[in-house]
Structure formats: C-alpha cells, structure tokens
XYZ file of C-alpha atoms in Angstrom:
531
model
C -60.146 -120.691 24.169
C -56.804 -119.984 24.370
C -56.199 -118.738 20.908
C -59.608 -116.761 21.396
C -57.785 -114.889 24.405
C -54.101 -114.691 21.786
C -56.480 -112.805 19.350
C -58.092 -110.552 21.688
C -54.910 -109.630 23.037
C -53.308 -108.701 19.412
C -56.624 -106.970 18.885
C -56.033 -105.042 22.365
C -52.820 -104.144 21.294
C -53.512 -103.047 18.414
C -56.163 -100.227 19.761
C -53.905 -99.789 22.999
C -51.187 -98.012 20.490
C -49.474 -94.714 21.339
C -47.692 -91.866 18.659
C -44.291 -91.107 20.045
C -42.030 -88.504 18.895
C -38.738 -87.426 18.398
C -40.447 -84.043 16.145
C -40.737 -86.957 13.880
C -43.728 -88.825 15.252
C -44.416 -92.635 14.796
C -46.844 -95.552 16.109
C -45.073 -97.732 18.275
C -47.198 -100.776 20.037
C -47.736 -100.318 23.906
C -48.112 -103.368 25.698
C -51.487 -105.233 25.430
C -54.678 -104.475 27.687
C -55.094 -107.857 29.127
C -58.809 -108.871 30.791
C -59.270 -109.519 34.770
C -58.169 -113.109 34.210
C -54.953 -113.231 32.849
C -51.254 -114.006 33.770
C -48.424 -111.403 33.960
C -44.772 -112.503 34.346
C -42.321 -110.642 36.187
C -39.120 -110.435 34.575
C -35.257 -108.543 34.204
C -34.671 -106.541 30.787
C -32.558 -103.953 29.678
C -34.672 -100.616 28.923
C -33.967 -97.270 27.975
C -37.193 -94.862 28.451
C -35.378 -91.998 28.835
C -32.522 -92.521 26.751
C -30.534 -94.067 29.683
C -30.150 -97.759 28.934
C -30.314 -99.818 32.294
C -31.806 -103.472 33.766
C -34.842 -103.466 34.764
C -37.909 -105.177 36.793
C -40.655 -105.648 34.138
C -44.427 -106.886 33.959
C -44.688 -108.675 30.729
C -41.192 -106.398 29.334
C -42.174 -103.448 29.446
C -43.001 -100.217 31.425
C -45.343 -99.474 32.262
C -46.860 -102.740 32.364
C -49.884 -103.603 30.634
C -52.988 -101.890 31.465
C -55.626 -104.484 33.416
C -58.950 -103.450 32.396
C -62.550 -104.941 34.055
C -65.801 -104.623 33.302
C -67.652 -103.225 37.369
C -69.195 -106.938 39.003
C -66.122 -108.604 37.001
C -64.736 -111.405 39.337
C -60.042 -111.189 38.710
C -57.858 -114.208 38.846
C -54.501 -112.868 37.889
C -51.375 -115.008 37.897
C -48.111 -113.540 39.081
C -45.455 -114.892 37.532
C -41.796 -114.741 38.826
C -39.098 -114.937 36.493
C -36.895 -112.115 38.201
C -32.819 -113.350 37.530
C -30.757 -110.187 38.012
C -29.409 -109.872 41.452
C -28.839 -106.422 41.240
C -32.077 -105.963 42.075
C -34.561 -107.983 44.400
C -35.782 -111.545 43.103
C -38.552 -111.571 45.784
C -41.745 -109.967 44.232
C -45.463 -109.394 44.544
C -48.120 -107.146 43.034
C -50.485 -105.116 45.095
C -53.820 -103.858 44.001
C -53.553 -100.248 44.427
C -57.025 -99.324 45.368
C -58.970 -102.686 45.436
C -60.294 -102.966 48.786
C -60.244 -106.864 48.997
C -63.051 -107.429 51.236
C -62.694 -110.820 52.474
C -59.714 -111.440 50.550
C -56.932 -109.965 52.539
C -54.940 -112.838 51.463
C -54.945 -111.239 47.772
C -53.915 -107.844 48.726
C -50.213 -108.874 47.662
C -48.202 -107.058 50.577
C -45.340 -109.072 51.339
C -45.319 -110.109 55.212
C -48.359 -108.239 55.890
C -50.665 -110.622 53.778
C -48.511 -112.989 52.101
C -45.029 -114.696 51.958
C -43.463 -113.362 48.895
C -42.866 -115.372 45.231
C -39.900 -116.652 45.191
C -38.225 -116.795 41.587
C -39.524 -119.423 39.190
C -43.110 -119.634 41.390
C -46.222 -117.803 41.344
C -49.546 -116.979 42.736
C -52.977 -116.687 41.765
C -54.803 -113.700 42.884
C -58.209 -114.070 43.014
C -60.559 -111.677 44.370
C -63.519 -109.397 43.582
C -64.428 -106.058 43.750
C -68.161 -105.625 43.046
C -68.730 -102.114 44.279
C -65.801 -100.589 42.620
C -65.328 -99.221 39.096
C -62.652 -96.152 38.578
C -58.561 -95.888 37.932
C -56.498 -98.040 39.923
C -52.883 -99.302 39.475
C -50.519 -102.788 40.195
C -47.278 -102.261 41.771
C -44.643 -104.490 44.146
C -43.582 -102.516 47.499
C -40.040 -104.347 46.348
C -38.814 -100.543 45.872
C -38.802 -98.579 42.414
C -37.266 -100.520 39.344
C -40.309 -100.961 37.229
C -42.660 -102.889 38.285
C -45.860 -100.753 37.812
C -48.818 -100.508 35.581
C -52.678 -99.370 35.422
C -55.863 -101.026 36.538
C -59.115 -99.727 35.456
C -62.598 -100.946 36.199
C -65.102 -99.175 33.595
C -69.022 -98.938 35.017
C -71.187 -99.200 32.010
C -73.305 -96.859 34.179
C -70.830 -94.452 35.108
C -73.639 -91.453 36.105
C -71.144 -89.125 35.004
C -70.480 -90.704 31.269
C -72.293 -88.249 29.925
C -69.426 -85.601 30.061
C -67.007 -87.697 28.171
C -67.081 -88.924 24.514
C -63.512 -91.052 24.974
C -62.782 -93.427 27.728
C -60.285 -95.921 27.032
C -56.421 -97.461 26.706
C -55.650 -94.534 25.187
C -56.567 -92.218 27.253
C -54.836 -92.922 30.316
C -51.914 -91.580 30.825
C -49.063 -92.946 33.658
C -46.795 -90.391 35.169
C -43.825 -91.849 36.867
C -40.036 -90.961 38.200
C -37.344 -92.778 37.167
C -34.049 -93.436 38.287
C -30.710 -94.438 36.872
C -29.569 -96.604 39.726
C -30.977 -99.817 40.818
C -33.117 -99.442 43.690
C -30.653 -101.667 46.097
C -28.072 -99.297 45.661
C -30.062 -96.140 46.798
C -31.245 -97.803 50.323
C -30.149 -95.411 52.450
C -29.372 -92.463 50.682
C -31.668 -89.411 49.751
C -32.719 -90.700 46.415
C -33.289 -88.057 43.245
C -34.921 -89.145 40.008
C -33.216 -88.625 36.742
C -36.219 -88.072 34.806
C -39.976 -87.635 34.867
C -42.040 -90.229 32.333
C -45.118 -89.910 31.031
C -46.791 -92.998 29.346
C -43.106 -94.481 29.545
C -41.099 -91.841 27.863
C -39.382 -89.018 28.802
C -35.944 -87.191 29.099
C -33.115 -86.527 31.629
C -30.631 -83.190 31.704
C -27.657 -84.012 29.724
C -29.700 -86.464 27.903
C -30.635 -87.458 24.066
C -33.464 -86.389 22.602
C -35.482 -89.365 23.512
C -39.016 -90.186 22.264
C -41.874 -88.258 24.180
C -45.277 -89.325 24.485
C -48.013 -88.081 22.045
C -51.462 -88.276 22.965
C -53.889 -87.644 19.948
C -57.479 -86.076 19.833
C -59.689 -85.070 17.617
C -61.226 -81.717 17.261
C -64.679 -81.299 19.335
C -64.064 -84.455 20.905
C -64.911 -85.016 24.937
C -61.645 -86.941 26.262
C -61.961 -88.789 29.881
C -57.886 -88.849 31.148
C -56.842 -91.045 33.576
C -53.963 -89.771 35.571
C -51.886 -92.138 37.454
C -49.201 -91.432 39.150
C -46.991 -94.120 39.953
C -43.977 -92.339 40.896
C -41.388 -93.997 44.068
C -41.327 -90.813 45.360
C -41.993 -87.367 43.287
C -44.944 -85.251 42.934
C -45.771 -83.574 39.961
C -47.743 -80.458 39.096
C -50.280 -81.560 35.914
C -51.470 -79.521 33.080
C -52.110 -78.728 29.206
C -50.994 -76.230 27.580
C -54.147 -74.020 26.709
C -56.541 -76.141 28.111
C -58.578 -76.390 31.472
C -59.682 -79.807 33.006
C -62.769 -81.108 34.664
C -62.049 -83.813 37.469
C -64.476 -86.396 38.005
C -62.761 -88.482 39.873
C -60.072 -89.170 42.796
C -58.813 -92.537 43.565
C -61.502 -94.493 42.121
C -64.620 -92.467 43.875
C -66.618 -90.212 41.516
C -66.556 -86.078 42.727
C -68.880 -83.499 41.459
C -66.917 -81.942 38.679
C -64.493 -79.530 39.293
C -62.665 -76.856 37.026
C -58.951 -76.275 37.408
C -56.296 -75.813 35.107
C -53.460 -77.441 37.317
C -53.224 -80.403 39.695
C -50.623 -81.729 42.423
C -50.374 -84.958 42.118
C -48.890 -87.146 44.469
C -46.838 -90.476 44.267
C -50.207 -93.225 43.895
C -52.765 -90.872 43.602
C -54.871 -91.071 40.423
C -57.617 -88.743 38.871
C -60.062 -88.429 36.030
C -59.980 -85.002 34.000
C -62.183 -84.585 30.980
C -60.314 -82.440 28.422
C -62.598 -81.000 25.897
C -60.629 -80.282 22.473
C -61.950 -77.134 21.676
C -58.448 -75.402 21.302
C -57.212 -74.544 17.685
C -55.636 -77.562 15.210
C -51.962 -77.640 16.964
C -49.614 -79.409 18.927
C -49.723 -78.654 23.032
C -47.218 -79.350 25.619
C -48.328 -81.691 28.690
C -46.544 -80.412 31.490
C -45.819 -82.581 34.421
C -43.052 -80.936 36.546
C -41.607 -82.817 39.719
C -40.899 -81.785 42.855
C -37.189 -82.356 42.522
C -34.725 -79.282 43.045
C -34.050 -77.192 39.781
C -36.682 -79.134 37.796
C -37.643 -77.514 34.374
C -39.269 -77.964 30.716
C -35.908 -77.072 28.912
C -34.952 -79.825 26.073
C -38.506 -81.304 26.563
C -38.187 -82.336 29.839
C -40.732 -83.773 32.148
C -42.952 -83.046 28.931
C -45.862 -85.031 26.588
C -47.288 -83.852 23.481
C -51.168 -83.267 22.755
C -51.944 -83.529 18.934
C -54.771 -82.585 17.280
C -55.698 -84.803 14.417
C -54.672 -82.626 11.535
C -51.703 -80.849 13.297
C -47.894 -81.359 12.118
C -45.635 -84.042 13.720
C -43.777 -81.554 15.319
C -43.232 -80.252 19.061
C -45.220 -78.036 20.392
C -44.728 -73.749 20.627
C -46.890 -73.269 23.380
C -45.850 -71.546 26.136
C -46.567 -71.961 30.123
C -48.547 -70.129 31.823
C -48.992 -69.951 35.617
C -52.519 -71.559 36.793
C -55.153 -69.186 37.658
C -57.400 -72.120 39.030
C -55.132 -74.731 40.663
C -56.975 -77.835 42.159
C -57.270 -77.679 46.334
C -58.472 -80.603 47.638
C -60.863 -79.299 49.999
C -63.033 -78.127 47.221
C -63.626 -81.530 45.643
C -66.344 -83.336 46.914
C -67.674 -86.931 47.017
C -70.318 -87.314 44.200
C -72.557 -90.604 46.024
C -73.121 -91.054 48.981
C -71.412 -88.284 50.778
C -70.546 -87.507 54.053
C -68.051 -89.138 56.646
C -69.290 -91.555 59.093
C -69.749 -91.095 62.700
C -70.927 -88.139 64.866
C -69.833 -84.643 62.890
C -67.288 -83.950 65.317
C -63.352 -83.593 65.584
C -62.790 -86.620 67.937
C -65.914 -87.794 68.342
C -65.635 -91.008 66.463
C -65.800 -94.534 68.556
C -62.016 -94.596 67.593
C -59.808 -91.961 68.077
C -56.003 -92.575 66.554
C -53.476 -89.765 66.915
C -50.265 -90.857 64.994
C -46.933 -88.438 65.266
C -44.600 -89.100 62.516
C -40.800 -88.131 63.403
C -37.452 -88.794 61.613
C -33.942 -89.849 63.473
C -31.358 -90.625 61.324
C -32.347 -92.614 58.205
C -35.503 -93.869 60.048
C -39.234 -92.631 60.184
C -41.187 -93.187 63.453
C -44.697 -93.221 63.693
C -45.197 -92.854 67.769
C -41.616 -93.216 68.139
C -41.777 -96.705 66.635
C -39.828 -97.521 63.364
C -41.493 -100.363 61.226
C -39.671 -103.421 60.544
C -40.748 -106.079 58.419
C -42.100 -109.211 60.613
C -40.365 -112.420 58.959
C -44.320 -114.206 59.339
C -46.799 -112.299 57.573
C -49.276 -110.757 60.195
C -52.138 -112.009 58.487
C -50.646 -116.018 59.029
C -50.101 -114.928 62.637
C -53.665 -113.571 63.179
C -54.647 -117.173 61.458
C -52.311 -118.730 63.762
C -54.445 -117.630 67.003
C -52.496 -114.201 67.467
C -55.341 -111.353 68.339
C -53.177 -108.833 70.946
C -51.095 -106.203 70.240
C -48.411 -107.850 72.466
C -48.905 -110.825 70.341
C -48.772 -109.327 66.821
C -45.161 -108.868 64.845
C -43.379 -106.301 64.263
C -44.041 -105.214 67.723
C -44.928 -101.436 68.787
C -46.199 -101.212 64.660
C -49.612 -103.636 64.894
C -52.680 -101.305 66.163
C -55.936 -103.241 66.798
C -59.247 -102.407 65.880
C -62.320 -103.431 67.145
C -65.458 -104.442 64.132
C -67.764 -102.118 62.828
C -66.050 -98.786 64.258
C -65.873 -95.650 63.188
C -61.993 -94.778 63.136
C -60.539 -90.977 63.103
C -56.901 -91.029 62.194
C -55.085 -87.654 62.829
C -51.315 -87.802 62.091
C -48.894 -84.724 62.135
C -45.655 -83.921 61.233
C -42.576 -83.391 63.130
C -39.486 -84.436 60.521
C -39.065 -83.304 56.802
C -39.589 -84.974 53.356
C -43.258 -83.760 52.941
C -45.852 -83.669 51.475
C -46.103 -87.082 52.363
C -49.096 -89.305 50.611
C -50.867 -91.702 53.127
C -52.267 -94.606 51.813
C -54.417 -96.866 53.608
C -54.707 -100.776 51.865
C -58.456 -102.144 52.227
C -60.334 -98.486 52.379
C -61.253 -95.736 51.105
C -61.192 -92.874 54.288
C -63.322 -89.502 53.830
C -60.819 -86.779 54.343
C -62.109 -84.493 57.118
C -59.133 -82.164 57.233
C -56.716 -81.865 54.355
C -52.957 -81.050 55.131
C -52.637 -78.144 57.280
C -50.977 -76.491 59.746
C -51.420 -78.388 63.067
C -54.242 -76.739 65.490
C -56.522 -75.867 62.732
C -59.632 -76.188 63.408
C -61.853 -76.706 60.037
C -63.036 -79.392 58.938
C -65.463 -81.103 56.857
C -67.528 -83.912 57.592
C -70.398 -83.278 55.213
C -69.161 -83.620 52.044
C -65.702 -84.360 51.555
C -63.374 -85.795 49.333
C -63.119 -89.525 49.654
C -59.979 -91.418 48.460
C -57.531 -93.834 49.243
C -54.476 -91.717 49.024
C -54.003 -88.405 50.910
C -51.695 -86.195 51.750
C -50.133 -85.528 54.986
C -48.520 -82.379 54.973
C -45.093 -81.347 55.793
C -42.937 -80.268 59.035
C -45.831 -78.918 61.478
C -48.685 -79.851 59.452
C -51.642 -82.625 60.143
C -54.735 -84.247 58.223
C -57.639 -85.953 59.931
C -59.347 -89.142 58.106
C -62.181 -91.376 58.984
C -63.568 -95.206 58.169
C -65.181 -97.932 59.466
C -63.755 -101.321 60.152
C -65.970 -103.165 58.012
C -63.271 -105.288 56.597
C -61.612 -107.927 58.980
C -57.867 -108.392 58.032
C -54.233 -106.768 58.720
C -54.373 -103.642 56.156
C -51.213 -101.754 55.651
C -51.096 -97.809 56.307
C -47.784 -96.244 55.179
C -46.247 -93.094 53.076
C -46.436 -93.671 49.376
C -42.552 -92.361 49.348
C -41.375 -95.747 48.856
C -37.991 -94.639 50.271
C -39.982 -93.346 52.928
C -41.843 -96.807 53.702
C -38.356 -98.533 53.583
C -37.003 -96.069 56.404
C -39.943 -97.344 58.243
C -42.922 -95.311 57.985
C -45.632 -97.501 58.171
C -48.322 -99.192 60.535
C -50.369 -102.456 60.356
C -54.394 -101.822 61.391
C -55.628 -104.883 62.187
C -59.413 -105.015 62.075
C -61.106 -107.164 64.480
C -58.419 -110.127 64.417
C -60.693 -112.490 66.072
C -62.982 -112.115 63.151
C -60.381 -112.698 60.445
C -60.777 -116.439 60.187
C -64.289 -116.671 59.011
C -63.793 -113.632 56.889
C -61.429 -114.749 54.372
C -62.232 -117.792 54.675
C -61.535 -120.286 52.760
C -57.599 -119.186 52.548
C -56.591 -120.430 48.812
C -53.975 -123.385 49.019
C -51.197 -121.927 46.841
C -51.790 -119.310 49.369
C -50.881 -121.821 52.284
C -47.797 -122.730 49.869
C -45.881 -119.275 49.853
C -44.585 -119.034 53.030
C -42.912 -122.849 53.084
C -41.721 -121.974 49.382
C -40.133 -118.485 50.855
C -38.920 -120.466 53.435
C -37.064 -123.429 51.553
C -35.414 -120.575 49.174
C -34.205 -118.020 52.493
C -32.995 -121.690 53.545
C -34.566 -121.011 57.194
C -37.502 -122.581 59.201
C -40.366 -120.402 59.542
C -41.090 -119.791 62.990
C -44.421 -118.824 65.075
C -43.385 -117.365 68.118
C-alpha cells in the first residue's frame, strides 16, 4: 500500500506542475496533491518566493503547502506532524480546517486552546473528521501568526449541478493569493505590520526587488477553466482580475451561487471563490492582477502580478494593459444557489437570538463589547468536558458567549476603531449574510436569498453587517477577524453552542486527543490547571 500511495503522489505531482517565468518560462514541480488521508509535516526552511531569502514555517517545504484534495462523502484522517526547530518563530503549531464545519468533531477543528492543546515539537495529531455535506474550495492554516504555514483544501462533488459551465477543474487551476512578509512574525507583534510582497501560487515580487519568477497559468484556446481563488493572506485584501477577460463566480466559501458576471473582485484575507474563465481572448500572454490594499501598491516591475498563457503564445510577459472594472463584484448581488434563504422569521431582530457585538480599538488591543480576548491556558472545549456550562465558568472570561441548541442566532457587529474592512469568520458554520458591510442604521436587508459563506466582511469605522445561523452544532466555535494581527490584538469571541450537549456530541473524544494537553503541559514545564 504504501508504495501504491509513493506512486500516486509522484503521479500527483507530476499533473499538479506550474510554468513559472522570469520572460523565460519553465516547469518547475509544485508540491504534490496528497488524498484526505495523508500526513503533512510541519517544518523550518529557508525560502525565497519573492526573491527575499528568509526561514520559514513550511507544510511538507514548501509554500504554499500541498493542495488536500477529497472526493464529497470522503471520510479525512490527516496527520500533523511537528518538526518546527527555529526559535525565531513559534514551535507550537496546529492546522485548522478553514471551512470544514466539523460537526461532532469539534475536537478536530485544530484551534489551539479553543479545541485543542497545541503540538508540541517532535509530536503530532491525527485529525480525523468528516464532512459529508460539503464539497467546494477550502484551505489549512495554523492561527500561530503568518510565516507560511498555509495551503488549499478542495472537496470536488462529482455532481457539482453547476459542472456543466466548466471544462477544467483541477490542481492546476487553483490559484493561492497570499501576502508576505520579510520579518518573522514574532518580531511584528505589536507593530502595524506591512507586507513586502503580494504572491500568487507562491511567487511574486517586492519594490526594490529582483526579477523573481511569476506564476504562469496556462489554457488552451476555447477551453472552459473553473479557478479557485484562495486567499490566504495574514492580513491584505486584494482586488482580482484578468487582463481582457470577465469571470463568472459560482461559488463563495464553499456554497454554490447562481452565476454572476464581473470583471473584478475584492477579496478578503480567507475568503475563497470559484470564477469560470472562458478562453475566448486572442493567442497571447495576459496579466493577472491582484493588487493589495497596502499604501502605494502598484503593477510596476511585475508586481503583485501572474501571467495567463495561451497554449501557443510566446514565453514572454504580457503587454496588456489595465483597465478600470466596469462590473466589479458587490456582494449583495450574489446569491445562494440551494437551498436559499436565511433561517428564522424575515425580520431584523426577530431571530430567537439576538447578538449585538461593538468592536473598538485602545491602544494595540481590539475589544469586542469592551472585552479584549486572551488566550485561556485550558482549551474551552476540555473545560466544557470538564463540567464547565456558564459564562462565569468558561475561560477567558467576558470572551465565552453561550448559546442555547437549535436557535436561530442574528449577529450584528459594528465598527467603532480603524483597520477595516475587517473579514469575520465564524469556525463550525456557514451564516447567510442578511446585511453586507454598511453604514450603521441602514435598514436593507435580505433574508430571501442571500449570499451564504463562512467569511464576511465587516466594514470599516461606522459601518455594520448582520448574519444569521442555527446552533445545530454543539461545541466552542471560534468567531474572530481574519487580520491575523488583528486576532492577536484580541479580536475574537468563543460561541459556545449548547455546552451541556457537548459531551455526547463529540463523543467519543480520540485518545491522542486526551494526550495534547499533558504533552503541552510537560514541554511549558507547568501543571495544567482546572479552575
């Protein structure tokens, strides 16, 4: 068996290749697309995606890390492997799902001290779990901050109702967009962070930089292309788009949406979407343009840039020239494709829970209701386990909001500080946005057909969006800002749905599960306590 799995993996590699270029364009071998069992080990190397050589944290060496691909009904058992050595940078890890709603597995959602103790260096963890309803583009990543650990999860549905737009789905066509940073991610606690350079499929270029390989993504002429964006940025949104080309989204954070036509999307840090580009555009090479929200950010020198190639074109860069979009994407017209409609009576604040959450800045911190999170030192979900159910009982205190079974929730949060737009994500749901970012006191909103997604943005200074879900899956489930500087300044809350439920839901708790937080504790050299 095993050399069965070392041949599919060369084979994987093999197809999973990628055509850089430096105006001289070559193959070079991507990492390999490993299956929904497999083992990734997290490890230090030196890298240089930009140009900029600098230590890393790595799945499997490289960046991004290999793209996880299932099959929709597949059952996952990935081993996380800790190998991390350089104490520049955090030796603690774990890997989080991005997307996978790990119902009755909260134990697998890999959020350090909100679901698990984390791996300690030379241990690992199995994460098992399923996700049997799910199929779309998802992504792995640690919340231990923004030095390379990241890489793309997809789940392909064989009877994707919408396959019949696309002629190409697969490693090649999705693409990762990502900021990346000079400094190890240590060193920038506390400081307003900037990213030296904007990568695409793990390549890109900095100002002041060399000419470092770019991405080239190749099609063929006539040919129906299904893109996966995914952006895995620590903090930067970009604005997506091809030169000369418009794109159809299907799809927002692993839900389907009734197409749409735009030639530009905002992107945020975690969100992902599907985009069928038709190549119908003349035999040529076209920029890919995906420009952060950083101050004084431009194209010049092939910055924040890819290339699309058409089979047959030169290995050259591209001549095309930007244009401003005449059809940019707004969220409120994409719609849910099955199934729509939020839950609950149609009404703003009519739902059986009603959350209003104020975020405000002081200093270096967030607050969310004038409460900054801090990281318990138990994970909630071993406290819930360990007969906590009450807010007043549940660490870190002020940051743990309850939730009673089977509710439907409406979460409105504004904005008081600055930093925006900040993306919300919530861990075990996807929410049906009611009310896109908007000024606060607006009074439209949508609960017949909107977009549904697990990542959303929340505005800026004096804006607000309104969600809703339903507490149908018992467990402590992180809701924080995407920003990952952002979540480390303490914007974040825990919901806990229906705690007193939790036991029989994830039940049976794996072993090596019941091993991480004695492990974490022998290497911190301190007993863990249950207060």
């Amino acid at each position: 068996m095993l050399i069965l799995f070392l041949i599919a993996s060369f084979i994987s590699s093999i197809n999973a290749t990628a055509i850089i270029s430096r105006s001289q364009s070559y193959p070079l071998s991507q990492p390999a697309v490993h299956g929904p069992k497999t083992r990734i080990t997290i490890g230090n190397r030196v890298i240089a995606p930009d140009g900029f050589e600098r230590s890393a944290t790595l799945v499997d060496g490289t960046f991004p890390g290999p793209l996880i691909t299932a099959q929709k009904g597949d059952d996952f058992a990935i081993e996380v492997v800790n190998k991390l050595t350089d104490d520049t940078m955090f030796e603690l890890t774990s890997v989080h799902w991005h997307g996978i709603s790990q119902n009755g597995t909260n134990y697998a959602d890999g959020t350090s001290f909100i679901t698990q103790c984390p791996i300690t260096p030379n241990h690992s963890f199995l994460h098992s779990f399923s996700a049997p309803n799910q199929a779309g583009t998802y992504w792995y990543h640690s919340h231990y901050s923004c030095d390379g650990l990241r890489g793309p999860l997809v789940i392909y549905d064989p009877e994707d109702p919408l396959a019949y737009m696309y002629d190409v789905d697969d490693a090649r066509t999705v693409i990762t967009l990502s900021d990346w940073y000079h400094t190890v991610a240590p060193a920038l606690r506390g400081t307003i962070a900037v990213a030296q350079s904007m990568l695409i499929n793990g390549h890109g270029r900095y100002a002041g930089g060399p000419q470092a390989e770019l991405a080239v993504i190749s099609v063929r002429p006539g040919k129906r292309y299904r893109l996966r964006l995914i952006e895995m940025s620590c903090d930067s949104n970009v604005l997506f788009s091809i030169d000369g080309h418009k794109l159809t989204v299907i799809e927002a954070d692993g839900v389907l949406t009734e197409p749409l036509v735009v030639d530009q999307l905002q992107i945020l840090a975690s969100q992902r979407y599907s985009v069928i580009l038709v190549a119908d555009q003349p035999v040529d090479n076209y920029w890919i343009r995906s420009l952060p929200n950083t101050a004084n950010a431009t194209y010049d020198g092939g910055m924040n840039s890819a290339i699309l190639r058409y089979k047959g074109a030169s290995e050259a860069d591209p001549t095309t020239v930007n244009t401003p979009p005449e059809n940019p994407l707004q969220e409120t017209n994409l719609h849910t494709l099955i199934n729509p409609g939020a839950p609950g009576i149609p009404e703003y604040g009519k739902a059986d829970i009603n959350l209003n959450l104020e975020i405000s800045v002081a200093g270096v911190h967030f607050y969310v209701n004038n409460v900054t999170y801090q990281s318990p030192t138990v994970p909630v979900l071993l406290q819930i386990l360990s007969g906590a159910q009450d807010p007043s009982q549940l660490l870190p205190n002020g940051s743990v909001i309850v939730l009673e079974a089977n509710k439907v929730v409406e979460l409105t949060m504004s904005i008081t500080g600055p930093g925006g737009p900040h993306p919300i994500h919530l861990h075990g749901h996807t929410f049906d946005v009611v009310q896109s970012a908007t000024n606060v006191g607006n009074n439209t909103f949508n609960y017949a057909n909107p977009v549904r997604r697990d990542v959303v943005s929340a505005g800026s200074a004096g804006q607000q969006m309104v969600i809703r879900w339903v507490t149908d899956n018992s467990g402590p489930w992180f809701l924080h800002c995407h920003i990952d500087w952002h979540l480390e300044a303490g914007f974040a809350v825990v919901m806990a749905e229906s705690p007193s439920d939790t036991s029989a839901h994830v039940n049976p708790v794996p072993y090596e599960w019941d091993r991480l937080c004695p492990i974490y504790d022998n290497h911190q050299g301190q007993p863990l306590v249950l207060d």
